[in-house]
Short mmCIF file of C-alpha atoms in Angstrom, two decimals:
data_model
loop_
_atom_site.label_atom_id
_atom_site.label_comp_id
_atom_site.label_asym_id
_atom_site.label_seq_id
_atom_site.Cartn_x
_atom_site.Cartn_y
_atom_site.Cartn_z
CA ASN X 1 121.64 117.52 123.67
CA ALA X 2 122.83 121.09 123.37
CA GLY X 3 124.26 120.40 119.92
CA VAL X 4 127.00 122.81 118.89
CA THR X 5 127.65 125.66 121.29
CA GLN X 6 129.83 128.73 120.75
CA THR X 7 131.11 131.40 123.10
CA PRO X 8 131.15 134.34 123.16
CA LYS X 9 128.19 135.53 121.10
CA PHE X 10 129.72 138.95 120.51
CA ARG X 11 133.16 140.43 120.96
CA ILE X 12 134.94 143.65 120.11
CA LEU X 13 138.72 143.49 119.84
CA LYS X 14 141.35 146.13 119.33
CA ILE X 15 143.90 145.66 116.58
CA GLY X 16 146.70 143.41 117.76
CA GLN X 17 144.77 141.77 120.58
CA SER X 18 144.30 138.05 120.72
CA MET X 19 141.37 135.88 121.67
CA THR X 20 139.99 132.37 121.49
CA LEU X 21 136.59 131.51 120.15
CA GLN X 22 135.22 128.46 121.88
CA CYS X 23 133.27 125.69 120.21
CA ALA X 24 131.93 122.51 121.75
CA GLN X 25 129.62 119.73 120.60
CA ASP X 26 127.98 116.95 122.57
CA MET X 27 126.95 114.71 119.67
CA ASN X 28 130.17 112.69 119.58
CA HIS X 29 130.86 113.95 116.08
CA ASN X 30 134.32 113.23 114.74
CA TYR X 31 134.46 116.11 112.24
CA MET X 32 134.47 119.76 113.24
CA TYR X 33 134.84 122.95 111.22
CA TRP X 34 135.32 126.68 111.53
CA TYR X 35 133.82 129.05 108.98
CA ARG X 36 133.73 132.78 108.62
CA GLN X 37 130.88 134.61 107.00
CA ASP X 38 131.46 138.06 105.56
CA PRO X 39 128.51 140.11 104.31
CA GLY X 40 127.34 138.88 100.93
CA MET X 41 130.16 136.36 100.71
CA GLY X 42 128.75 133.09 101.98
CA LEU X 43 130.72 130.84 104.30
CA LYS X 44 134.40 130.19 103.89
CA LEU X 45 136.18 127.34 105.62
CA ILE X 46 139.01 128.41 107.94
CA TYR X 47 140.12 125.13 109.54
CA TYR X 48 138.71 121.69 110.05
CA SER X 49 139.41 118.60 112.09
CA VAL X 50 138.66 114.95 111.40
CA GLY X 51 139.26 113.84 114.95
CA ALA X 52 141.08 114.60 118.17
CA GLY X 53 144.66 115.57 117.46
CA ILE X 54 144.11 116.08 113.72
CA THR X 55 143.54 119.48 112.12
CA ASP X 56 144.02 120.92 108.67
CA LYS X 57 143.74 124.20 106.85
CA GLY X 58 140.69 125.25 104.92
CA GLU X 59 140.31 128.00 102.36
CA VAL X 60 141.21 131.01 104.54
CA PRO X 61 143.49 129.89 107.43
CA ASN X 62 145.85 132.88 107.62
CA GLY X 63 145.72 134.66 110.96
CA TYR X 64 144.10 131.76 112.78
CA ASN X 65 145.11 128.66 114.68
CA VAL X 66 143.17 125.69 116.00
CA SER X 67 143.63 122.71 118.23
CA ARG X 68 141.60 119.60 118.86
CA SER X 69 142.64 117.95 122.10
CA THR X 70 139.26 116.29 122.67
CA THR X 71 136.42 115.10 120.48
CA GLU X 72 134.10 117.68 122.00
CA ASP X 73 136.09 120.92 121.73
CA PHE X 74 137.53 122.81 118.78
CA PRO X 75 138.73 126.30 119.78
CA LEU X 76 139.78 128.90 117.21
CA ARG X 77 142.61 131.24 118.14
CA LEU X 78 143.24 134.72 116.73
CA GLU X 79 146.75 135.81 117.68
CA LEU X 80 147.02 139.36 116.31
CA ALA X 81 143.57 140.63 115.46
CA ALA X 82 143.23 142.69 112.29
CA PRO X 83 140.23 144.62 110.90
CA SER X 84 140.04 142.08 108.07
CA GLN X 85 139.03 139.49 110.66
CA THR X 86 135.82 141.33 111.44
CA SER X 87 133.23 138.71 110.58
CA VAL X 88 130.72 136.24 111.91
CA TYR X 89 132.31 132.94 112.86
CA PHE X 90 130.46 129.66 112.75
CA CYS X 91 131.53 126.35 114.17
CA ALA X 92 130.02 123.15 112.81
CA SER X 93 130.32 119.43 113.34
CA SER X 94 129.41 116.29 111.45
CA TYR X 95 129.61 112.56 111.76
CA SER X 96 130.99 110.25 109.11
CA GLY X 97 129.15 106.99 109.09
CA SER X 98 127.55 104.51 106.76
CA GLY X 99 124.84 106.21 104.74
CA ASN X 100 125.68 109.63 106.08
CA SER X 101 126.15 112.51 103.70
CA TYR X 102 128.18 114.50 106.14
CA GLU X 103 125.32 116.77 107.21
CA GLN X 104 126.88 119.58 109.17
CA TYR X 105 125.34 120.92 112.38
CA PHE X 106 126.04 124.56 113.06
CA GLY X 107 126.52 126.63 116.16
CA PRO X 108 124.78 130.00 116.64
CA GLY X 109 127.82 132.02 115.60
CA THR X 110 130.16 134.58 117.15
CA ARG X 111 130.07 138.14 115.85
CA LEU X 112 133.56 139.61 116.06
CA THR X 113 134.50 143.22 115.39
CA VAL X 114 138.12 144.34 115.24
CA THR X 115 138.72 148.08 115.48
CA ALA J 1 138.57 123.71 92.03
CA GLN J 2 134.97 123.38 93.01
CA ARG J 3 132.67 126.35 92.97
CA VAL J 4 129.03 127.07 93.80
CA THR J 5 127.20 129.99 92.23
CA GLN J 6 123.92 131.42 93.41
CA PRO J 7 123.18 134.18 90.91
CA GLU J 8 120.48 135.93 92.93
CA LYS J 9 121.36 137.74 96.14
CA LEU J 10 117.74 138.67 96.72
CA LEU J 11 114.49 137.06 95.63
CA SER J 12 111.08 138.41 96.47
CA VAL J 13 107.79 136.64 95.74
CA PHE J 14 104.21 136.82 96.93
CA LYS J 15 102.61 134.20 99.11
CA GLY J 16 101.21 131.37 97.02
CA ALA J 17 103.51 132.05 94.08
CA PRO J 18 106.04 129.49 92.86
CA VAL J 19 109.61 130.05 93.88
CA GLU J 20 112.87 128.83 92.39
CA LEU J 21 116.27 129.53 93.92
CA LYS J 22 119.03 128.90 91.46
CA CYS J 23 122.27 127.07 92.15
CA ASN J 24 124.97 126.15 89.67
CA TYR J 25 128.16 124.34 90.46
CA SER J 26 131.46 123.49 88.88
CA TYR J 27 133.12 120.21 89.78
CA SER J 28 134.62 117.59 87.54
CA GLY J 29 133.63 114.53 89.58
CA SER J 30 130.39 113.33 91.15
CA PRO J 31 129.36 115.91 93.70
CA GLU J 32 126.98 115.77 96.59
CA LEU J 33 124.73 118.81 96.73
CA PHE J 34 122.89 120.31 99.66
CA TRP J 35 120.60 123.20 100.47
CA TYR J 36 121.04 124.85 103.87
CA VAL J 37 118.66 127.43 105.29
CA GLN J 38 118.98 130.09 107.95
CA TYR J 39 115.75 131.53 109.34
CA SER J 40 115.83 134.82 111.20
CA ARG J 41 117.55 134.47 114.59
CA GLN J 42 118.14 130.75 114.04
CA ARG J 43 121.24 128.83 113.19
CA LEU J 44 122.09 127.46 109.79
CA GLN J 45 120.52 124.06 109.22
CA LEU J 46 120.27 121.46 106.49
CA LEU J 47 117.13 121.71 104.38
CA LEU J 48 117.68 118.87 101.95
CA ARG J 49 120.35 116.84 100.15
CA HIS J 50 120.21 115.56 96.62
CA ILE J 51 120.92 111.91 97.34
CA SER J 52 117.85 111.63 99.54
CA ARG J 53 115.56 112.84 96.76
CA GLU J 54 113.22 114.09 99.44
CA SER J 55 110.77 116.95 99.79
CA ILE J 56 111.17 119.04 102.90
CA LYS J 57 108.65 121.75 103.81
CA GLY J 58 107.36 121.49 100.25
CA PHE J 59 110.79 122.19 98.74
CA THR J 60 112.42 119.92 96.20
CA ALA J 61 115.69 120.08 94.32
CA ASP J 62 116.88 117.96 91.43
CA LEU J 63 120.48 117.51 90.51
CA ASN J 64 120.97 118.16 86.80
CA LYS J 65 124.47 117.00 85.95
CA GLY J 66 124.16 118.11 82.34
CA GLU J 67 123.44 121.68 83.33
CA THR J 68 125.47 121.40 86.57
CA SER J 69 122.53 122.81 88.48
CA PHE J 70 120.70 122.08 91.72
CA HIS J 71 117.85 124.54 91.80
CA LEU J 72 115.53 124.65 94.81
CA LYS J 73 111.82 124.82 94.02
CA LYS J 74 108.53 125.17 95.80
CA PRO J 75 105.20 125.44 93.99
CA PHE J 76 103.46 127.66 96.54
CA ALA J 77 105.61 129.89 98.73
CA GLN J 78 104.61 130.62 102.33
CA GLU J 79 105.58 133.61 104.45
CA GLU J 80 107.48 131.32 106.83
CA ASP J 81 109.77 130.36 103.93
CA SER J 82 111.41 133.78 104.18
CA ALA J 83 115.04 133.05 105.01
CA MET J 84 118.58 132.94 103.71
CA TYR J 85 119.25 129.91 101.54
CA TYR J 86 122.68 128.49 100.78
CA CYS J 87 123.58 125.91 98.21
CA ALA J 88 126.57 123.76 99.15
CA LEU J 89 128.70 121.14 97.45
CA SER J 90 130.79 118.27 98.72
CA SER J 91 133.06 116.33 96.45
CA GLY J 92 131.76 113.20 98.13
CA GLY J 93 133.57 110.05 99.14
CA SER J 94 135.78 110.71 102.11
CA ASN J 95 135.78 114.44 101.42
CA TYR J 96 133.76 116.00 104.19
CA LYS J 97 134.33 119.63 103.35
CA LEU J 98 131.55 121.81 101.99
CA THR J 99 131.86 124.66 99.53
CA PHE J 100 129.05 127.17 99.98
CA GLY J 101 127.48 129.60 97.58
CA LYS J 102 127.02 133.22 98.63
CA GLY J 103 123.38 132.68 99.49
CA THR J 104 120.02 134.00 98.36
CA LEU J 105 117.75 135.96 100.67
CA LEU J 106 114.18 134.92 99.97
CA THR J 107 111.37 137.20 101.05
CA VAL J 108 107.79 135.99 100.75
CA ASN J 109 105.36 138.88 100.88
CA PRO J 110 101.80 138.53 102.15
#
């Protein structure tokens, strides 16, 4: 299994541009998450999904959108990039089952710079 | 609101010395606590969870509800323990979201 994969690894955007960060998992996990990690700030939840067709806002959703059309994919969309969105973005997934403590499996991250 | 505090941004110890990474939380219910670790050039991964009461790579962590703490300990640090460590909290039940602390960068010197 590849686990959680993210593309691209790096990206530089100009202010006002848009892009989609891709995330996919092959573990048949029902839950998926997007986090951003700013220097010295830990991880903050942007959006999450509990299954295909169901998404909800996390702690810092402004400026982002998500969709979950399949169990495997959970893309994150930036419509009008701003310098404040310069960050490292992590996608994660987890499976809710009997005896599971919702361990989250993380992707390698996407480093985004907006100038 | 739930919150996780890791008071130390940086922690440096010598090989063979004991290490303790502090984590305090605020949550009114019964939380589930985790430690995640990120080694250099690797992705974030689960180190241990409190309900398993396990020891992973020599690390242990005990949930102290009275002091609302979940400190990570290892009696003899190794150079390969150098990494970024994050404490995380879930409110449990059907709540699958994690709240992370800001992390502590542990450096184990030879």
